[in-house]
Amino acid sequence: PAVRTNMMAVPLREFSGNEIYASRFGITIWNLGASCCTEVFEVPESTFRNTHLWHIGKWGVYGYGSNRVTFDGTVQRGDPQMLARGEGGTAFFFGDYIARNTRITNADIRNVGTGVEVPTKAGDVRDIYGKSPGTFVVEHSYFQTVTGIYLELPWAVTGGGGALPPRATTLRDIRYQAPSVSTGDRRPQAIYAAVRRDRPNPNFLVADRIIVEQFNGNS
């Protein structure tokens, strides 16, 4: 008999050693362990391992909805001449799509506008984890970018406001260095936390913890 399988609840078996160059986007993840905006599934870890990206125009990785996804050993190189023009893209971008249990480890990102934009929606109180904090970890990684880690106040178009659970962002063993070229009007910053009042359905009250450990060798 036929067996019905929810492919959104199936992890990746393998994604390793891939190389992407001269593209507007690198990797786009759509509903890997999740269903867009409010639902996630209990799945084993999916790992994107040893991905190399060269001269990506906008986003190296774009996450559209995920649970238990790890990026291990991502290397991205951009064109330093783009930084002075206010360009350079973002290595990891998630927007306001649900992203539970995400980990970036052993990344090496250079001459890119922003290294990581932390998901503004780290879960939904209606998903299987409820009000448990949504976790996002960046560890053992090097960034030579205009902005290393960028965070905004939690918000979401769908499931924002009171549907947003607490968020816990851990930055562990991060090394940051400003680009060696002009970055134009943008001031290099290792970590930039922003409160954007123009975003839809923000939550100004939910707990939003940022834990920094071993930054540039300082415990």
JSON list of C-alpha atoms in Angstrom, two decimals:
[
{"chain": "A", "resi": 1, "resn": "PRO", "atom": "CA", "xyz": [0.00, 0.00, 0.00]},
{"chain": "A", "resi": 2, "resn": "ALA", "atom": "CA", "xyz": [1.04, 3.58, -0.59]},
{"chain": "A", "resi": 3, "resn": "VAL", "atom": "CA", "xyz": [2.59, 5.42, 2.35]},
{"chain": "A", "resi": 4, "resn": "ARG", "atom": "CA", "xyz": [1.91, 9.12, 2.76]},
{"chain": "A", "resi": 5, "resn": "THR", "atom": "CA", "xyz": [4.97, 11.09, 3.90]},
{"chain": "A", "resi": 6, "resn": "ASN", "atom": "CA", "xyz": [5.08, 14.69, 5.02]},
{"chain": "A", "resi": 7, "resn": "MET", "atom": "CA", "xyz": [8.29, 15.81, 3.32]},
{"chain": "A", "resi": 8, "resn": "MET", "atom": "CA", "xyz": [8.47, 18.88, 5.55]},
{"chain": "A", "resi": 9, "resn": "ALA", "atom": "CA", "xyz": [9.09, 16.45, 8.42]},
{"chain": "A", "resi": 10, "resn": "VAL", "atom": "CA", "xyz": [11.95, 14.64, 6.65]},
{"chain": "A", "resi": 11, "resn": "PRO", "atom": "CA", "xyz": [15.54, 15.81, 7.36]},
{"chain": "A", "resi": 12, "resn": "LEU", "atom": "CA", "xyz": [18.27, 16.07, 4.77]},
{"chain": "A", "resi": 13, "resn": "ARG", "atom": "CA", "xyz": [20.27, 12.88, 4.39]},
{"chain": "A", "resi": 14, "resn": "GLU", "atom": "CA", "xyz": [23.37, 14.69, 3.12]},
{"chain": "A", "resi": 15, "resn": "PHE", "atom": "CA", "xyz": [24.41, 18.09, 1.81]},
{"chain": "A", "resi": 16, "resn": "SER", "atom": "CA", "xyz": [28.18, 18.30, 1.80]},
{"chain": "A", "resi": 17, "resn": "GLY", "atom": "CA", "xyz": [31.03, 19.82, -0.21]},
{"chain": "A", "resi": 18, "resn": "ASN", "atom": "CA", "xyz": [28.94, 22.02, -2.49]},
{"chain": "A", "resi": 19, "resn": "GLU", "atom": "CA", "xyz": [30.27, 25.18, -4.14]},
{"chain": "A", "resi": 20, "resn": "ILE", "atom": "CA", "xyz": [28.22, 28.14, -5.40]},
{"chain": "A", "resi": 21, "resn": "TYR", "atom": "CA", "xyz": [29.56, 31.18, -7.21]},
{"chain": "A", "resi": 22, "resn": "ALA", "atom": "CA", "xyz": [28.48, 34.31, -9.13]},
{"chain": "A", "resi": 23, "resn": "SER", "atom": "CA", "xyz": [24.84, 33.96, -8.09]},
{"chain": "A", "resi": 24, "resn": "ARG", "atom": "CA", "xyz": [22.32, 36.34, -6.56]},
{"chain": "A", "resi": 25, "resn": "PHE", "atom": "CA", "xyz": [21.41, 33.76, -3.90]},
{"chain": "A", "resi": 26, "resn": "GLY", "atom": "CA", "xyz": [23.34, 30.77, -2.58]},
{"chain": "A", "resi": 27, "resn": "ILE", "atom": "CA", "xyz": [21.22, 28.24, -0.65]},
{"chain": "A", "resi": 28, "resn": "THR", "atom": "CA", "xyz": [17.49, 28.70, -0.07]},
{"chain": "A", "resi": 29, "resn": "ILE", "atom": "CA", "xyz": [15.86, 26.49, 2.57]},
{"chain": "A", "resi": 30, "resn": "TRP", "atom": "CA", "xyz": [12.10, 26.16, 2.36]},
{"chain": "A", "resi": 31, "resn": "ASN", "atom": "CA", "xyz": [10.12, 24.26, 5.01]},
{"chain": "A", "resi": 32, "resn": "LEU", "atom": "CA", "xyz": [12.84, 21.96, 6.28]},
{"chain": "A", "resi": 33, "resn": "GLY", "atom": "CA", "xyz": [11.36, 20.59, 9.50]},
{"chain": "A", "resi": 34, "resn": "ALA", "atom": "CA", "xyz": [8.75, 23.36, 9.48]},
{"chain": "A", "resi": 35, "resn": "SER", "atom": "CA", "xyz": [5.72, 24.66, 7.68]},
{"chain": "A", "resi": 36, "resn": "CYS", "atom": "CA", "xyz": [6.37, 28.31, 6.90]},
{"chain": "A", "resi": 37, "resn": "CYS", "atom": "CA", "xyz": [5.14, 30.41, 9.74]},
{"chain": "A", "resi": 38, "resn": "THR", "atom": "CA", "xyz": [3.53, 28.67, 12.70]},
{"chain": "A", "resi": 39, "resn": "GLU", "atom": "CA", "xyz": [4.30, 24.93, 12.65]},
{"chain": "A", "resi": 40, "resn": "VAL", "atom": "CA", "xyz": [7.46, 22.90, 13.22]},
{"chain": "A", "resi": 41, "resn": "PHE", "atom": "CA", "xyz": [8.03, 19.15, 13.33]},
{"chain": "A", "resi": 42, "resn": "GLU", "atom": "CA", "xyz": [10.22, 17.05, 15.59]},
{"chain": "A", "resi": 43, "resn": "VAL", "atom": "CA", "xyz": [12.92, 15.93, 13.18]},
{"chain": "A", "resi": 44, "resn": "PRO", "atom": "CA", "xyz": [16.55, 14.78, 13.36]},
{"chain": "A", "resi": 45, "resn": "GLU", "atom": "CA", "xyz": [19.20, 17.40, 12.59]},
{"chain": "A", "resi": 46, "resn": "SER", "atom": "CA", "xyz": [19.80, 18.47, 8.99]},
{"chain": "A", "resi": 47, "resn": "THR", "atom": "CA", "xyz": [23.39, 19.58, 8.34]},
{"chain": "A", "resi": 48, "resn": "PHE", "atom": "CA", "xyz": [24.73, 21.72, 5.49]},
{"chain": "A", "resi": 49, "resn": "ARG", "atom": "CA", "xyz": [28.41, 20.83, 5.64]},
{"chain": "A", "resi": 50, "resn": "ASN", "atom": "CA", "xyz": [31.45, 22.51, 4.07]},
{"chain": "A", "resi": 51, "resn": "THR", "atom": "CA", "xyz": [29.60, 24.82, 1.69]},
{"chain": "A", "resi": 52, "resn": "HIS", "atom": "CA", "xyz": [31.78, 27.32, -0.24]},
{"chain": "A", "resi": 53, "resn": "LEU", "atom": "CA", "xyz": [30.23, 30.47, -1.69]},
{"chain": "A", "resi": 54, "resn": "TRP", "atom": "CA", "xyz": [31.96, 33.05, -3.90]},
{"chain": "A", "resi": 55, "resn": "HIS", "atom": "CA", "xyz": [30.65, 36.47, -4.99]},
{"chain": "A", "resi": 56, "resn": "ILE", "atom": "CA", "xyz": [27.03, 36.02, -3.95]},
{"chain": "A", "resi": 57, "resn": "GLY", "atom": "CA", "xyz": [24.99, 39.13, -4.74]},
{"chain": "A", "resi": 58, "resn": "LYS", "atom": "CA", "xyz": [22.49, 39.18, -1.86]},
{"chain": "A", "resi": 59, "resn": "TRP", "atom": "CA", "xyz": [22.08, 36.21, 0.51]},
{"chain": "A", "resi": 60, "resn": "GLY", "atom": "CA", "xyz": [24.44, 33.29, 0.94]},
{"chain": "A", "resi": 61, "resn": "VAL", "atom": "CA", "xyz": [21.81, 31.32, 2.88]},
{"chain": "A", "resi": 62, "resn": "TYR", "atom": "CA", "xyz": [18.13, 32.26, 3.05]},
{"chain": "A", "resi": 63, "resn": "GLY", "atom": "CA", "xyz": [15.99, 30.31, 5.52]},
{"chain": "A", "resi": 64, "resn": "TYR", "atom": "CA", "xyz": [12.25, 30.27, 4.77]},
{"chain": "A", "resi": 65, "resn": "GLY", "atom": "CA", "xyz": [11.17, 28.01, 7.65]},
{"chain": "A", "resi": 66, "resn": "SER", "atom": "CA", "xyz": [13.17, 25.37, 9.50]},
{"chain": "A", "resi": 67, "resn": "ASN", "atom": "CA", "xyz": [13.77, 23.29, 12.61]},
{"chain": "A", "resi": 68, "resn": "ARG", "atom": "CA", "xyz": [17.01, 21.62, 13.76]},
{"chain": "A", "resi": 69, "resn": "VAL", "atom": "CA", "xyz": [19.22, 22.92, 10.97]},
{"chain": "A", "resi": 70, "resn": "THR", "atom": "CA", "xyz": [23.01, 23.21, 11.33]},
{"chain": "A", "resi": 71, "resn": "PHE", "atom": "CA", "xyz": [25.47, 24.94, 9.02]},
{"chain": "A", "resi": 72, "resn": "ASP", "atom": "CA", "xyz": [28.92, 23.50, 9.60]},
{"chain": "A", "resi": 73, "resn": "GLY", "atom": "CA", "xyz": [32.04, 24.81, 7.88]},
{"chain": "A", "resi": 74, "resn": "THR", "atom": "CA", "xyz": [30.46, 27.43, 5.64]},
{"chain": "A", "resi": 75, "resn": "VAL", "atom": "CA", "xyz": [33.03, 29.58, 3.80]},
{"chain": "A", "resi": 76, "resn": "GLN", "atom": "CA", "xyz": [31.95, 32.71, 1.95]},
{"chain": "A", "resi": 77, "resn": "ARG", "atom": "CA", "xyz": [34.06, 35.27, 0.11]},
{"chain": "A", "resi": 78, "resn": "GLY", "atom": "CA", "xyz": [32.82, 38.53, -1.37]},
{"chain": "A", "resi": 79, "resn": "ASP", "atom": "CA", "xyz": [34.27, 41.31, -3.49]},
{"chain": "A", "resi": 80, "resn": "PRO", "atom": "CA", "xyz": [35.83, 43.93, -1.16]},
{"chain": "A", "resi": 81, "resn": "GLN", "atom": "CA", "xyz": [35.21, 46.67, -3.73]},
{"chain": "A", "resi": 82, "resn": "MET", "atom": "CA", "xyz": [31.46, 46.25, -3.19]},
{"chain": "A", "resi": 83, "resn": "LEU", "atom": "CA", "xyz": [31.67, 47.20, 0.49]},
{"chain": "A", "resi": 84, "resn": "ALA", "atom": "CA", "xyz": [32.53, 50.86, -0.16]},
{"chain": "A", "resi": 85, "resn": "ARG", "atom": "CA", "xyz": [29.37, 51.13, -2.29]},
{"chain": "A", "resi": 86, "resn": "GLY", "atom": "CA", "xyz": [27.12, 49.96, 0.52]},
{"chain": "A", "resi": 87, "resn": "GLU", "atom": "CA", "xyz": [26.71, 46.51, -0.99]},
{"chain": "A", "resi": 88, "resn": "GLY", "atom": "CA", "xyz": [28.18, 43.12, -0.19]},
{"chain": "A", "resi": 89, "resn": "GLY", "atom": "CA", "xyz": [25.10, 41.13, 0.81]},
{"chain": "A", "resi": 90, "resn": "THR", "atom": "CA", "xyz": [24.51, 38.92, 3.85]},
{"chain": "A", "resi": 91, "resn": "ALA", "atom": "CA", "xyz": [25.92, 35.48, 4.47]},
{"chain": "A", "resi": 92, "resn": "PHE", "atom": "CA", "xyz": [23.05, 34.09, 6.62]},
{"chain": "A", "resi": 93, "resn": "PHE", "atom": "CA", "xyz": [19.58, 35.64, 6.42]},
{"chain": "A", "resi": 94, "resn": "PHE", "atom": "CA", "xyz": [16.32, 34.30, 7.88]},
{"chain": "A", "resi": 95, "resn": "GLY", "atom": "CA", "xyz": [13.93, 37.25, 7.90]},
{"chain": "A", "resi": 96, "resn": "ASP", "atom": "CA", "xyz": [10.76, 36.68, 9.93]},
{"chain": "A", "resi": 97, "resn": "TYR", "atom": "CA", "xyz": [10.22, 33.06, 8.91]},
{"chain": "A", "resi": 98, "resn": "ILE", "atom": "CA", "xyz": [10.09, 30.57, 11.76]},
{"chain": "A", "resi": 99, "resn": "ALA", "atom": "CA", "xyz": [13.53, 29.17, 12.64]},
{"chain": "A", "resi": 100, "resn": "ARG", "atom": "CA", "xyz": [13.77, 26.86, 15.63]},
{"chain": "A", "resi": 101, "resn": "ASN", "atom": "CA", "xyz": [17.00, 25.25, 16.93]},
{"chain": "A", "resi": 102, "resn": "THR", "atom": "CA", "xyz": [19.41, 26.78, 14.41]},
{"chain": "A", "resi": 103, "resn": "ARG", "atom": "CA", "xyz": [23.18, 26.50, 14.70]},
{"chain": "A", "resi": 104, "resn": "ILE", "atom": "CA", "xyz": [26.03, 28.01, 12.67]},
{"chain": "A", "resi": 105, "resn": "THR", "atom": "CA", "xyz": [29.44, 26.57, 13.48]},
{"chain": "A", "resi": 106, "resn": "ASN", "atom": "CA", "xyz": [32.95, 26.81, 12.02]},
{"chain": "A", "resi": 107, "resn": "ALA", "atom": "CA", "xyz": [31.98, 29.53, 9.56]},
{"chain": "A", "resi": 108, "resn": "ASP", "atom": "CA", "xyz": [34.57, 31.74, 7.82]},
{"chain": "A", "resi": 109, "resn": "ILE", "atom": "CA", "xyz": [32.96, 34.79, 6.21]},
{"chain": "A", "resi": 110, "resn": "ARG", "atom": "CA", "xyz": [35.01, 37.59, 4.60]},
{"chain": "A", "resi": 111, "resn": "ASN", "atom": "CA", "xyz": [34.33, 40.74, 2.59]},
{"chain": "A", "resi": 112, "resn": "VAL", "atom": "CA", "xyz": [30.56, 40.48, 3.01]},
{"chain": "A", "resi": 113, "resn": "GLY", "atom": "CA", "xyz": [28.24, 43.23, 4.25]},
{"chain": "A", "resi": 114, "resn": "THR", "atom": "CA", "xyz": [26.71, 41.26, 7.14]},
{"chain": "A", "resi": 115, "resn": "GLY", "atom": "CA", "xyz": [27.77, 37.90, 8.50]},
{"chain": "A", "resi": 116, "resn": "VAL", "atom": "CA", "xyz": [24.57, 36.76, 10.21]},
{"chain": "A", "resi": 117, "resn": "GLU", "atom": "CA", "xyz": [21.13, 38.30, 10.55]},
{"chain": "A", "resi": 118, "resn": "VAL", "atom": "CA", "xyz": [19.50, 36.52, 13.48]},
{"chain": "A", "resi": 119, "resn": "PRO", "atom": "CA", "xyz": [15.93, 35.29, 12.84]},
{"chain": "A", "resi": 120, "resn": "THR", "atom": "CA", "xyz": [13.34, 37.69, 14.24]},
{"chain": "A", "resi": 121, "resn": "LYS", "atom": "CA", "xyz": [10.94, 34.76, 14.69]},
{"chain": "A", "resi": 122, "resn": "ALA", "atom": "CA", "xyz": [12.64, 32.01, 16.68]},
{"chain": "A", "resi": 123, "resn": "GLY", "atom": "CA", "xyz": [9.42, 30.07, 17.11]},
{"chain": "A", "resi": 124, "resn": "ASP", "atom": "CA", "xyz": [5.69, 30.37, 17.65]},
{"chain": "A", "resi": 125, "resn": "VAL", "atom": "CA", "xyz": [3.87, 29.71, 20.93]},
{"chain": "A", "resi": 126, "resn": "ARG", "atom": "CA", "xyz": [1.47, 27.48, 18.94]},
{"chain": "A", "resi": 127, "resn": "ASP", "atom": "CA", "xyz": [4.24, 25.17, 17.68]},
{"chain": "A", "resi": 128, "resn": "ILE", "atom": "CA", "xyz": [5.29, 21.92, 19.39]},
{"chain": "A", "resi": 129, "resn": "TYR", "atom": "CA", "xyz": [7.75, 23.73, 21.68]},
{"chain": "A", "resi": 130, "resn": "GLY", "atom": "CA", "xyz": [5.21, 26.30, 22.84]},
{"chain": "A", "resi": 131, "resn": "LYS", "atom": "CA", "xyz": [6.68, 29.05, 24.99]},
{"chain": "A", "resi": 132, "resn": "SER", "atom": "CA", "xyz": [10.12, 27.45, 25.24]},
{"chain": "A", "resi": 133, "resn": "PRO", "atom": "CA", "xyz": [12.82, 29.88, 24.06]},
{"chain": "A", "resi": 134, "resn": "GLY", "atom": "CA", "xyz": [13.79, 29.64, 20.43]},
{"chain": "A", "resi": 135, "resn": "THR", "atom": "CA", "xyz": [17.53, 29.05, 20.31]},
{"chain": "A", "resi": 136, "resn": "PHE", "atom": "CA", "xyz": [20.00, 30.40, 17.77]},
{"chain": "A", "resi": 137, "resn": "VAL", "atom": "CA", "xyz": [23.71, 29.61, 18.14]},
{"chain": "A", "resi": 138, "resn": "VAL", "atom": "CA", "xyz": [26.73, 30.97, 16.28]},
{"chain": "A", "resi": 139, "resn": "GLU", "atom": "CA", "xyz": [29.98, 29.40, 17.43]},
{"chain": "A", "resi": 140, "resn": "HIS", "atom": "CA", "xyz": [33.64, 28.86, 16.55]},
{"chain": "A", "resi": 141, "resn": "SER", "atom": "CA", "xyz": [33.39, 31.26, 13.61]},
{"chain": "A", "resi": 142, "resn": "TYR", "atom": "CA", "xyz": [35.33, 34.12, 12.02]},
{"chain": "A", "resi": 143, "resn": "PHE", "atom": "CA", "xyz": [33.81, 37.23, 10.44]},
{"chain": "A", "resi": 144, "resn": "GLN", "atom": "CA", "xyz": [35.65, 39.91, 8.50]},
{"chain": "A", "resi": 145, "resn": "THR", "atom": "CA", "xyz": [32.52, 41.83, 7.54]},
{"chain": "A", "resi": 146, "resn": "VAL", "atom": "CA", "xyz": [31.05, 45.29, 7.95]},
{"chain": "A", "resi": 147, "resn": "THR", "atom": "CA", "xyz": [28.61, 43.90, 10.53]},
{"chain": "A", "resi": 148, "resn": "GLY", "atom": "CA", "xyz": [29.35, 40.60, 12.18]},
{"chain": "A", "resi": 149, "resn": "ILE", "atom": "CA", "xyz": [26.06, 39.70, 13.89]},
{"chain": "A", "resi": 150, "resn": "TYR", "atom": "CA", "xyz": [22.89, 41.76, 13.39]},
{"chain": "A", "resi": 151, "resn": "LEU", "atom": "CA", "xyz": [19.82, 41.38, 15.59]},
{"chain": "A", "resi": 152, "resn": "GLU", "atom": "CA", "xyz": [16.45, 43.10, 15.50]},
{"chain": "A", "resi": 153, "resn": "LEU", "atom": "CA", "xyz": [13.70, 43.20, 18.09]},
{"chain": "A", "resi": 154, "resn": "PRO", "atom": "CA", "xyz": [11.50, 40.08, 17.57]},
{"chain": "A", "resi": 155, "resn": "TRP", "atom": "CA", "xyz": [8.73, 40.59, 15.00]},
{"chain": "A", "resi": 156, "resn": "ALA", "atom": "CA", "xyz": [6.86, 38.65, 12.34]},
{"chain": "A", "resi": 157, "resn": "VAL", "atom": "CA", "xyz": [4.23, 39.30, 9.71]},
{"chain": "A", "resi": 158, "resn": "THR", "atom": "CA", "xyz": [2.51, 35.99, 10.56]},
{"chain": "A", "resi": 159, "resn": "GLY", "atom": "CA", "xyz": [2.48, 34.89, 14.18]},
{"chain": "A", "resi": 160, "resn": "GLY", "atom": "CA", "xyz": [4.14, 38.00, 15.50]},
{"chain": "A", "resi": 161, "resn": "GLY", "atom": "CA", "xyz": [3.33, 40.03, 18.61]},
{"chain": "A", "resi": 162, "resn": "GLY", "atom": "CA", "xyz": [2.13, 37.84, 21.49]},
{"chain": "A", "resi": 163, "resn": "ALA", "atom": "CA", "xyz": [2.66, 34.65, 19.45]},
{"chain": "A", "resi": 164, "resn": "LEU", "atom": "CA", "xyz": [6.44, 35.12, 19.62]},
{"chain": "A", "resi": 165, "resn": "PRO", "atom": "CA", "xyz": [8.18, 32.97, 22.27]},
{"chain": "A", "resi": 166, "resn": "PRO", "atom": "CA", "xyz": [11.35, 34.08, 24.08]},
{"chain": "A", "resi": 167, "resn": "ARG", "atom": "CA", "xyz": [14.52, 34.12, 22.02]},
{"chain": "A", "resi": 168, "resn": "ALA", "atom": "CA", "xyz": [17.97, 33.04, 23.19]},
{"chain": "A", "resi": 169, "resn": "THR", "atom": "CA", "xyz": [20.92, 33.92, 20.95]},
{"chain": "A", "resi": 170, "resn": "THR", "atom": "CA", "xyz": [24.32, 32.49, 21.89]},
{"chain": "A", "resi": 171, "resn": "LEU", "atom": "CA", "xyz": [27.50, 33.84, 20.29]},
{"chain": "A", "resi": 172, "resn": "ARG", "atom": "CA", "xyz": [30.34, 31.56, 21.36]},
{"chain": "A", "resi": 173, "resn": "ASP", "atom": "CA", "xyz": [33.99, 31.75, 20.37]},
{"chain": "A", "resi": 174, "resn": "ILE", "atom": "CA", "xyz": [33.44, 34.42, 17.74]},
{"chain": "A", "resi": 175, "resn": "ARG", "atom": "CA", "xyz": [36.36, 36.23, 16.12]},
{"chain": "A", "resi": 176, "resn": "TYR", "atom": "CA", "xyz": [35.59, 39.50, 14.41]},
{"chain": "A", "resi": 177, "resn": "GLN", "atom": "CA", "xyz": [37.79, 41.80, 12.35]},
{"chain": "A", "resi": 178, "resn": "ALA", "atom": "CA", "xyz": [36.79, 44.86, 10.35]},
{"chain": "A", "resi": 179, "resn": "PRO", "atom": "CA", "xyz": [37.39, 44.66, 6.59]},
{"chain": "A", "resi": 180, "resn": "SER", "atom": "CA", "xyz": [40.77, 45.95, 5.46]},
{"chain": "A", "resi": 181, "resn": "VAL", "atom": "CA", "xyz": [39.12, 48.15, 2.79]},
{"chain": "A", "resi": 182, "resn": "SER", "atom": "CA", "xyz": [36.80, 51.16, 2.89]},
{"chain": "A", "resi": 183, "resn": "THR", "atom": "CA", "xyz": [33.24, 50.39, 4.02]},
{"chain": "A", "resi": 184, "resn": "GLY", "atom": "CA", "xyz": [31.86, 53.75, 2.92]},
{"chain": "A", "resi": 185, "resn": "ASP", "atom": "CA", "xyz": [29.38, 55.33, 5.31]},
{"chain": "A", "resi": 186, "resn": "ARG", "atom": "CA", "xyz": [28.90, 52.10, 7.29]},
{"chain": "A", "resi": 187, "resn": "ARG", "atom": "CA", "xyz": [30.82, 51.77, 10.54]},
{"chain": "A", "resi": 188, "resn": "PRO", "atom": "CA", "xyz": [32.18, 48.26, 11.12]},
{"chain": "A", "resi": 189, "resn": "GLN", "atom": "CA", "xyz": [30.52, 46.60, 14.12]},
{"chain": "A", "resi": 190, "resn": "ALA", "atom": "CA", "xyz": [30.96, 43.13, 15.54]},
{"chain": "A", "resi": 191, "resn": "ILE", "atom": "CA", "xyz": [27.47, 42.94, 17.07]},
{"chain": "A", "resi": 192, "resn": "TYR", "atom": "CA", "xyz": [24.63, 45.33, 16.29]},
{"chain": "A", "resi": 193, "resn": "ALA", "atom": "CA", "xyz": [21.29, 45.08, 18.10]},
{"chain": "A", "resi": 194, "resn": "ALA", "atom": "CA", "xyz": [18.54, 47.24, 16.61]},
{"chain": "A", "resi": 195, "resn": "VAL", "atom": "CA", "xyz": [15.07, 48.26, 17.77]},
{"chain": "A", "resi": 196, "resn": "ARG", "atom": "CA", "xyz": [13.00, 48.81, 14.62]},
{"chain": "A", "resi": 197, "resn": "ARG", "atom": "CA", "xyz": [9.62, 50.30, 15.48]},
{"chain": "A", "resi": 198, "resn": "ASP", "atom": "CA", "xyz": [8.54, 50.21, 11.84]},
{"chain": "A", "resi": 199, "resn": "ARG", "atom": "CA", "xyz": [8.44, 46.40, 11.65]},
{"chain": "A", "resi": 200, "resn": "PRO", "atom": "CA", "xyz": [5.05, 44.62, 11.61]},
{"chain": "A", "resi": 201, "resn": "ASN", "atom": "CA", "xyz": [3.78, 42.93, 14.78]},
{"chain": "A", "resi": 202, "resn": "PRO", "atom": "CA", "xyz": [6.81, 43.46, 17.04]},
{"chain": "A", "resi": 203, "resn": "ASN", "atom": "CA", "xyz": [7.02, 42.21, 20.62]},
{"chain": "A", "resi": 204, "resn": "PHE", "atom": "CA", "xyz": [8.70, 44.69, 22.94]},
{"chain": "A", "resi": 205, "resn": "LEU", "atom": "CA", "xyz": [8.12, 42.60, 26.09]},
{"chain": "A", "resi": 206, "resn": "VAL", "atom": "CA", "xyz": [9.17, 39.04, 25.29]},
{"chain": "A", "resi": 207, "resn": "ALA", "atom": "CA", "xyz": [12.49, 37.91, 26.79]},
{"chain": "A", "resi": 208, "resn": "ASP", "atom": "CA", "xyz": [15.31, 38.33, 24.29]},
{"chain": "A", "resi": 209, "resn": "ARG", "atom": "CA", "xyz": [18.65, 37.13, 25.66]},
{"chain": "A", "resi": 210, "resn": "ILE", "atom": "CA", "xyz": [21.98, 37.62, 23.90]},
{"chain": "A", "resi": 211, "resn": "ILE", "atom": "CA", "xyz": [24.78, 35.54, 25.43]},
{"chain": "A", "resi": 212, "resn": "VAL", "atom": "CA", "xyz": [28.35, 36.31, 24.33]},
{"chain": "A", "resi": 213, "resn": "GLU", "atom": "CA", "xyz": [31.17, 33.93, 25.29]},
{"chain": "A", "resi": 214, "resn": "GLN", "atom": "CA", "xyz": [34.84, 33.97, 24.27]},
{"chain": "A", "resi": 215, "resn": "PHE", "atom": "CA", "xyz": [34.63, 36.95, 21.96]},
{"chain": "A", "resi": 216, "resn": "ASN", "atom": "CA", "xyz": [37.96, 37.61, 20.18]},
{"chain": "A", "resi": 217, "resn": "GLY", "atom": "CA", "xyz": [39.65, 35.41, 22.74]},
{"chain": "A", "resi": 218, "resn": "ASN", "atom": "CA", "xyz": [38.21, 37.23, 25.74]},
{"chain": "A", "resi": 219, "resn": "SER", "atom": "CA", "xyz": [36.30, 34.78, 27.96]}
]
